[in-house]
Amino acid sequence: MKNHGGHPGLIASLFREQGSLIAGLSLLIALLGFPLAGLAQDAASASAAVAYRDIPQVGGSRNIIWVVAQQHLLLAGFVLGVPIFAWVCEIVGWKSGEKRYDKLAKEFTKLLTSAYATTALFGGILLFLLIGFYPKLMTYLTDIFFPSFVVYCALFLLETVTLYLYWYGWEAMQGGGMKVLHLFLGFLLNVFAFFIMIVPNSWATFQASPVVIAEGSALARAWAATWNPTWWPVNIHRLIANVVLGGFICGAYAGIRYLSATTAEERDHYDWMGYVGNFIGVFGMLPLPFAGYWLMREIYQYNQQMGITLMGGFLSWLFILQAVLIGALFLGANYYFWLGITHRIEGAEAKYRKPIMAMLVILLLCLGVWMTPHSLVASLEEARKMGGTHHPLLGVFGVMSAKMTVVNLMILVTFMSFVIYWRAGKEETATWAKVAKAVMGGVLGLAAIVVIILGVWGYFVPAIVRINYFSVAQVLIVLFVMLTITPLTALLLRSAKTTTEMVWGRMPPRAGYALVMNAVMVILLMTLMGYARSSSRVHWHVYGVMRDSSQYAYSPALGYAAVFMSLNTFVFCLLVSFIFWVATMGDKGKSAEVSGKGKMPAGAVPAMAGGSQKLDGK
Amino acid sequence: MKGGVLLKGAILTVGIYLFLKLALPLFTAPLPASLIFIYLALTVTGIVIFATLSGQSTEAFFGPISRFLSGEGQTGAMKTARLLVLVLFPLLVGWQTYSSTAPSDQPPAENRTIHPAPPGEFVGLSNPIPNTPENVMAGKGLFAAFCSPCHGNFDGKGPAARGFSPPPANFVDPGTIAQLQESYVFWRIKNGGVGLPIEGMPWKSAMPRWEVELKDEQIWKIIMGEYDGAHQKPRTWE
């Protein structure tokens, strides 16, 4: 998988190297120039007191920043999420000796390397634009955060060097001790990536929940501002969400490669990669609601007003959209699992039709509750009949107790989909298999019942009891189920005999499209919640400290915002497609060469062009 | 089971529609169209998901549809049916589009924000009145005098309630005061409907602004009586 073979590959790698170099340099210059700009402002503050600049001809400063910041954040999410599981895959490959994991890890890293430069580039653009558009705010932030700017620069240098070593050293560092060194590089990469994420998080969370101390050294002030109340909740939430984003985007990439594959090997490989990507995405998605819940709680506690604006006030409509998107994601991920059961495992369809149907029905019932808003959109007449915008019967689905219950049940169902998929095509031989299966069934059934009981009971206790005890208990129960059933299944399958091998490369095209849809849903979700996060500050640059006095100090209407979310999703998809296309030009050149010499399989039409059946070998 | 998935799916969808539209309103208030739409969309998604799990069932589901639409080898009644569908479906879409864009005398569906954020000075206040039976009783008395014409016996069904849209809040419902802190309720009573921010559509609410008639101390007592009478507890954070 060398990139230096064909001509296009050369261009691609040149582009990449130069691109990242340029991006890195511009970022560095930007970052170094940044504090200077701040100082210059200070010195000349008497004369040049420009608070805002604008380019109204191209949409206005706020909209430009909106798009650029969102692109930067999405790219960064991808770039910070991927190394986590690339590294885990590499370890798995190293421990198990299975080459395909190493190959997969390398492929993940390839996507990462090519996206890295663009991320930095957008970071640089964002920075220039921020300095240009919001000089007063940036001076203020620089004043507080200068020490962490320096740290950030240093981290960026380290990350870049590590990434280059990690990627370009992959083949060279394969044997024995060198591999360990390579794994260590992967570890370092993740450590730096983590800090690269949490340092800017401190700036953004400071704007939402500032902690300002008047005296103390520059370092002490920066430190206090960094440790603001929402810093860690956002760190954790973003860390998990980045894994989800990375997983689903890699899944979508595999889906598209699968759909356009022309050889059986390619199909096998990308089918498997799609499976891993989806698995990672789902795996990350399971704890995400809990992290989100914690974040909201901290926001409420920091400032009730902001919490209400988000969850009860005008931004609460975003959470209904969020519910719809999350619902689509749950359905999409499970659909992909089920397609895997019915297509990759011969004869599994008849056996699992019933359980799949049951899971689907439960999932849909939960989604019905999940998507029922607290106050309904109703015409005047409808509202009059209901006696308000709360439905007398279904209104009870609108409150937190119901939502927490169904989201926990959906997580359980999704987890079950995975376990069934895992066990399909294998026959347990252990003598205690029956007992183990009964125990698992019991644990699951009991957990579901307790979760529902707590959910219903939650209506009859004070909010604080529900939040502090019931919701926490529900989460712990679900975690307990996962932590008991996973090892038990692993143990059970250790001695199981495989009755039907899993066949890769047999998935129908709709599986590939499901992968793409999941990625789009995640991106939409992030653009949606990105808007929620930054509009919850309403007319403040720094909440309660520095007011937004520009002409854009209003919250855009939801429809207007939705257009921007879609635009951002679209642009990001284009950007990612372009990056991946450039990054894989090399493979294409090479494989064309190979198959040019050999024989093209008869009727090798990619699934995208309607040729899937031919490759199925049916 | 030829065409079974398709037929069952269609029956299920229609059945659920009829249930939501006709059966449910026998027991409770009718559902708004937006909610019925969500539930039906979920149903259809579920059916398509289930039908497309395997190659066979996909064929059983989409096969009849595409054969019907392509019109291959059709004769007689089927042919007429196909023609009818091909003519009527676009008309249906056109009619839908027309009726959803044409001007009408119906007011648009509204998305009034029921619990907008309170002004800063009302955040984090706590009830200064000790929670004694006498104070709760006093609060209930004030409630009966000032609030019950609209809010009734805490259930939002006072004699005057029918005249207002939005209707007076039902405090027994878990979605109203049970969600709120006392400081929030204090704000709502003191400043009333006109004190709501724009997203709360202050021009629609009939909730009076009580700061003129009632002293703060009385309002706090009413809050205590209100929670007690509705069997709810205010939201707290610690």
PDB file of C-alpha atoms in Angstrom, chain B residues 49-198:
ATOM      1  CA  ILE B  49     -36.354  -2.021   7.483  1.00  0.00           C
ATOM      2  CA  PHE B  50     -37.885  -5.371   8.240  1.00  0.00           C
ATOM      3  CA  ALA B  51     -38.821  -6.028   4.634  1.00  0.00           C
ATOM      4  CA  THR B  52     -35.368  -5.269   3.288  1.00  0.00           C
ATOM      5  CA  LEU B  53     -33.420  -7.448   5.703  1.00  0.00           C
ATOM      6  CA  SER B  54     -32.910 -10.280   3.234  1.00  0.00           C
ATOM      7  CA  GLY B  55     -32.751 -10.376  -0.523  1.00  0.00           C
ATOM      8  CA  GLN B  56     -35.851 -12.532  -0.671  1.00  0.00           C
ATOM      9  CA  SER B  57     -38.055 -10.349   1.453  1.00  0.00           C
ATOM     10  CA  THR B  58     -36.816  -7.255  -0.361  1.00  0.00           C
ATOM     11  CA  GLU B  59     -37.980  -8.822  -3.571  1.00  0.00           C
ATOM     12  CA  ALA B  60     -41.284  -9.785  -1.979  1.00  0.00           C
ATOM     13  CA  PHE B  61     -41.738  -6.207  -0.819  1.00  0.00           C
ATOM     14  CA  PHE B  62     -40.575  -4.142  -3.751  1.00  0.00           C
ATOM     15  CA  GLY B  63     -41.201  -6.721  -6.468  1.00  0.00           C
ATOM     16  CA  PRO B  64     -44.966  -6.311  -6.628  1.00  0.00           C
ATOM     17  CA  ILE B  65     -44.620  -2.548  -6.458  1.00  0.00           C
ATOM     18  CA  SER B  66     -42.169  -2.312  -9.305  1.00  0.00           C
ATOM     19  CA  ARG B  67     -44.012  -4.920 -11.384  1.00  0.00           C
ATOM     20  CA  PHE B  68     -47.229  -3.042 -10.883  1.00  0.00           C
ATOM     21  CA  LEU B  69     -45.682   0.285 -11.781  1.00  0.00           C
ATOM     22  CA  SER B  70     -43.771  -1.010 -14.799  1.00  0.00           C
ATOM     23  CA  GLY B  71     -46.982  -2.495 -16.146  1.00  0.00           C
ATOM     24  CA  GLU B  72     -45.359  -5.551 -17.642  1.00  0.00           C
ATOM     25  CA  GLY B  73     -47.851  -8.097 -18.943  1.00  0.00           C
ATOM     26  CA  GLN B  74     -50.760  -6.408 -17.233  1.00  0.00           C
ATOM     27  CA  THR B  75     -54.229  -6.771 -18.561  1.00  0.00           C
ATOM     28  CA  GLY B  76     -57.718  -5.646 -17.751  1.00  0.00           C
ATOM     29  CA  ALA B  77     -58.410  -4.291 -14.308  1.00  0.00           C
ATOM     30  CA  MET B  78     -54.752  -4.202 -13.311  1.00  0.00           C
ATOM     31  CA  LYS B  79     -53.954  -2.054 -16.292  1.00  0.00           C
ATOM     32  CA  THR B  80     -56.664   0.413 -15.413  1.00  0.00           C
ATOM     33  CA  ALA B  81     -55.553   0.416 -11.790  1.00  0.00           C
ATOM     34  CA  ARG B  82     -52.023   1.245 -12.829  1.00  0.00           C
ATOM     35  CA  LEU B  83     -53.189   4.062 -15.038  1.00  0.00           C
ATOM     36  CA  LEU B  84     -55.332   5.386 -12.228  1.00  0.00           C
ATOM     37  CA  VAL B  85     -52.414   5.339  -9.808  1.00  0.00           C
ATOM     38  CA  LEU B  86     -50.133   7.023 -12.297  1.00  0.00           C
ATOM     39  CA  VAL B  87     -52.666   9.775 -12.808  1.00  0.00           C
ATOM     40  CA  LEU B  88     -53.989  10.125  -9.279  1.00  0.00           C
ATOM     41  CA  PHE B  89     -50.713  10.024  -7.383  1.00  0.00           C
ATOM     42  CA  PRO B  90     -49.249  13.167  -8.950  1.00  0.00           C
ATOM     43  CA  LEU B  91     -52.599  14.833  -8.452  1.00  0.00           C
ATOM     44  CA  LEU B  92     -52.545  13.840  -4.800  1.00  0.00           C
ATOM     45  CA  VAL B  93     -49.064  15.270  -4.375  1.00  0.00           C
ATOM     46  CA  GLY B  94     -50.154  18.409  -6.153  1.00  0.00           C
ATOM     47  CA  TRP B  95     -53.192  18.750  -3.969  1.00  0.00           C
ATOM     48  CA  GLN B  96     -51.143  18.239  -0.812  1.00  0.00           C
ATOM     49  CA  THR B  97     -48.674  20.867  -1.933  1.00  0.00           C
ATOM     50  CA  TYR B  98     -51.468  23.232  -2.806  1.00  0.00           C
ATOM     51  CA  SER B  99     -53.323  22.817   0.445  1.00  0.00           C
ATOM     52  CA  SER B 100     -50.218  23.244   2.543  1.00  0.00           C
ATOM     53  CA  THR B 101     -49.172  26.441   0.778  1.00  0.00           C
ATOM     54  CA  ALA B 102     -52.488  28.021  -0.043  1.00  0.00           C
ATOM     55  CA  PRO B 103     -53.536  30.890   2.228  1.00  0.00           C
ATOM     56  CA  SER B 104     -56.179  29.853   4.717  1.00  0.00           C
ATOM     57  CA  ASP B 105     -58.018  31.392   7.625  1.00  0.00           C
ATOM     58  CA  GLN B 106     -56.436  28.911  10.057  1.00  0.00           C
ATOM     59  CA  PRO B 107     -53.744  30.435  12.250  1.00  0.00           C
ATOM     60  CA  PRO B 108     -50.397  28.711  11.690  1.00  0.00           C
ATOM     61  CA  ALA B 109     -49.286  25.973  14.062  1.00  0.00           C
ATOM     62  CA  GLU B 110     -47.508  27.668  16.879  1.00  0.00           C
ATOM     63  CA  ASN B 111     -44.453  26.718  18.823  1.00  0.00           C
ATOM     64  CA  ARG B 112     -44.822  28.795  21.908  1.00  0.00           C
ATOM     65  CA  THR B 113     -41.973  28.190  24.312  1.00  0.00           C
ATOM     66  CA  ILE B 114     -43.695  27.250  27.528  1.00  0.00           C
ATOM     67  CA  HIS B 115     -40.775  27.577  29.887  1.00  0.00           C
ATOM     68  CA  PRO B 116     -38.429  30.264  28.598  1.00  0.00           C
ATOM     69  CA  ALA B 117     -35.424  31.325  30.620  1.00  0.00           C
ATOM     70  CA  PRO B 118     -36.256  33.720  33.461  1.00  0.00           C
ATOM     71  CA  PRO B 119     -34.526  37.092  33.829  1.00  0.00           C
ATOM     72  CA  GLY B 120     -31.284  36.930  35.781  1.00  0.00           C
ATOM     73  CA  GLU B 121     -32.635  38.587  38.921  1.00  0.00           C
ATOM     74  CA  PHE B 122     -35.112  35.740  39.419  1.00  0.00           C
ATOM     75  CA  VAL B 123     -32.530  32.970  39.270  1.00  0.00           C
ATOM     76  CA  GLY B 124     -31.663  31.129  42.443  1.00  0.00           C
ATOM     77  CA  LEU B 125     -34.095  32.813  44.845  1.00  0.00           C
ATOM     78  CA  SER B 126     -35.300  30.591  47.629  1.00  0.00           C
ATOM     79  CA  ASN B 127     -38.578  30.680  49.482  1.00  0.00           C
ATOM     80  CA  PRO B 128     -38.058  32.860  52.592  1.00  0.00           C
ATOM     81  CA  ILE B 129     -41.284  31.708  54.243  1.00  0.00           C
ATOM     82  CA  PRO B 130     -40.958  28.746  56.604  1.00  0.00           C
ATOM     83  CA  ASN B 131     -42.855  25.714  55.419  1.00  0.00           C
ATOM     84  CA  THR B 132     -45.357  25.372  58.242  1.00  0.00           C
ATOM     85  CA  PRO B 133     -48.887  23.961  57.978  1.00  0.00           C
ATOM     86  CA  GLU B 134     -50.301  27.424  58.755  1.00  0.00           C
ATOM     87  CA  ASN B 135     -48.372  29.033  55.914  1.00  0.00           C
ATOM     88  CA  VAL B 136     -49.367  26.299  53.493  1.00  0.00           C
ATOM     89  CA  MET B 137     -53.002  26.740  54.528  1.00  0.00           C
ATOM     90  CA  ALA B 138     -52.721  30.486  54.102  1.00  0.00           C
ATOM     91  CA  GLY B 139     -51.227  29.945  50.658  1.00  0.00           C
ATOM     92  CA  LYS B 140     -54.067  27.649  49.657  1.00  0.00           C
ATOM     93  CA  GLY B 141     -56.538  30.238  50.828  1.00  0.00           C
ATOM     94  CA  LEU B 142     -54.919  32.922  48.694  1.00  0.00           C
ATOM     95  CA  PHE B 143     -54.851  30.495  45.797  1.00  0.00           C
ATOM     96  CA  ALA B 144     -58.559  29.814  46.137  1.00  0.00           C
ATOM     97  CA  ALA B 145     -59.226  33.535  46.185  1.00  0.00           C
ATOM     98  CA  PHE B 146     -56.993  34.704  43.334  1.00  0.00           C
ATOM     99  CA  CYS B 147     -56.031  31.791  41.163  1.00  0.00           C
ATOM    100  CA  SER B 148     -58.787  29.196  41.226  1.00  0.00           C
ATOM    101  CA  PRO B 149     -61.088  31.048  38.799  1.00  0.00           C
ATOM    102  CA  CYS B 150     -58.611  30.063  36.134  1.00  0.00           C
ATOM    103  CA  HIS B 151     -56.426  27.311  37.582  1.00  0.00           C
ATOM    104  CA  GLY B 152     -59.345  25.604  39.306  1.00  0.00           C
ATOM    105  CA  ASN B 153     -58.521  23.021  41.888  1.00  0.00           C
ATOM    106  CA  PHE B 154     -54.839  23.062  40.756  1.00  0.00           C
ATOM    107  CA  ASP B 155     -55.883  21.135  37.645  1.00  0.00           C
ATOM    108  CA  GLY B 156     -56.225  24.126  35.309  1.00  0.00           C
ATOM    109  CA  LYS B 157     -59.978  23.653  34.989  1.00  0.00           C
ATOM    110  CA  GLY B 158     -61.386  26.715  36.691  1.00  0.00           C
ATOM    111  CA  PRO B 159     -64.688  28.189  35.586  1.00  0.00           C
ATOM    112  CA  ALA B 160     -62.948  30.868  33.527  1.00  0.00           C
ATOM    113  CA  ALA B 161     -60.405  28.506  32.010  1.00  0.00           C
ATOM    114  CA  ARG B 162     -62.335  27.689  28.855  1.00  0.00           C
ATOM    115  CA  GLY B 163     -62.002  31.173  27.481  1.00  0.00           C
ATOM    116  CA  PHE B 164     -58.229  31.213  27.240  1.00  0.00           C
ATOM    117  CA  SER B 165     -55.686  29.953  24.749  1.00  0.00           C
ATOM    118  CA  PRO B 166     -53.150  28.922  25.896  1.00  0.00           C
ATOM    119  CA  PRO B 167     -55.230  27.508  28.733  1.00  0.00           C
ATOM    120  CA  PRO B 168     -54.307  28.087  32.380  1.00  0.00           C
ATOM    121  CA  ALA B 169     -51.550  25.697  33.479  1.00  0.00           C
ATOM    122  CA  ASN B 170     -52.506  22.392  35.049  1.00  0.00           C
ATOM    123  CA  PHE B 171     -50.278  22.083  38.102  1.00  0.00           C
ATOM    124  CA  VAL B 172     -51.004  18.384  38.599  1.00  0.00           C
ATOM    125  CA  ASP B 173     -49.435  17.580  35.210  1.00  0.00           C
ATOM    126  CA  PRO B 174     -45.789  16.511  35.673  1.00  0.00           C
ATOM    127  CA  GLY B 175     -44.833  18.928  32.881  1.00  0.00           C
ATOM    128  CA  THR B 176     -45.592  22.183  34.688  1.00  0.00           C
ATOM    129  CA  ILE B 177     -44.540  23.275  38.169  1.00  0.00           C
ATOM    130  CA  ALA B 178     -42.971  19.886  38.930  1.00  0.00           C
ATOM    131  CA  GLN B 179     -40.319  20.805  36.357  1.00  0.00           C
ATOM    132  CA  LEU B 180     -39.665  24.200  37.864  1.00  0.00           C
ATOM    133  CA  GLN B 181     -37.803  25.679  40.758  1.00  0.00           C
ATOM    134  CA  GLU B 182     -39.644  27.885  43.191  1.00  0.00           C
ATOM    135  CA  SER B 183     -37.744  30.940  41.987  1.00  0.00           C
ATOM    136  CA  TYR B 184     -39.075  30.315  38.483  1.00  0.00           C
ATOM    137  CA  VAL B 185     -42.651  29.997  39.660  1.00  0.00           C
ATOM    138  CA  PHE B 186     -42.152  33.172  41.691  1.00  0.00           C
ATOM    139  CA  TRP B 187     -41.140  35.002  38.531  1.00  0.00           C
ATOM    140  CA  ARG B 188     -44.122  33.672  36.584  1.00  0.00           C
ATOM    141  CA  ILE B 189     -46.615  34.713  39.238  1.00  0.00           C
ATOM    142  CA  LYS B 190     -45.064  38.103  39.878  1.00  0.00           C
ATOM    143  CA  ASN B 191     -44.629  39.135  36.237  1.00  0.00           C
ATOM    144  CA  GLY B 192     -47.358  37.042  34.619  1.00  0.00           C
ATOM    145  CA  GLY B 193     -47.929  36.646  30.913  1.00  0.00           C
ATOM    146  CA  VAL B 194     -46.749  40.109  29.941  1.00  0.00           C
ATOM    147  CA  GLY B 195     -43.463  39.459  31.724  1.00  0.00           C
ATOM    148  CA  LEU B 196     -42.611  36.570  29.393  1.00  0.00           C
ATOM    149  CA  PRO B 197     -39.774  37.049  26.894  1.00  0.00           C
ATOM    150  CA  ILE B 198     -40.639  37.166  23.201  1.00  0.00           C
TER     151      ILE B 198
END
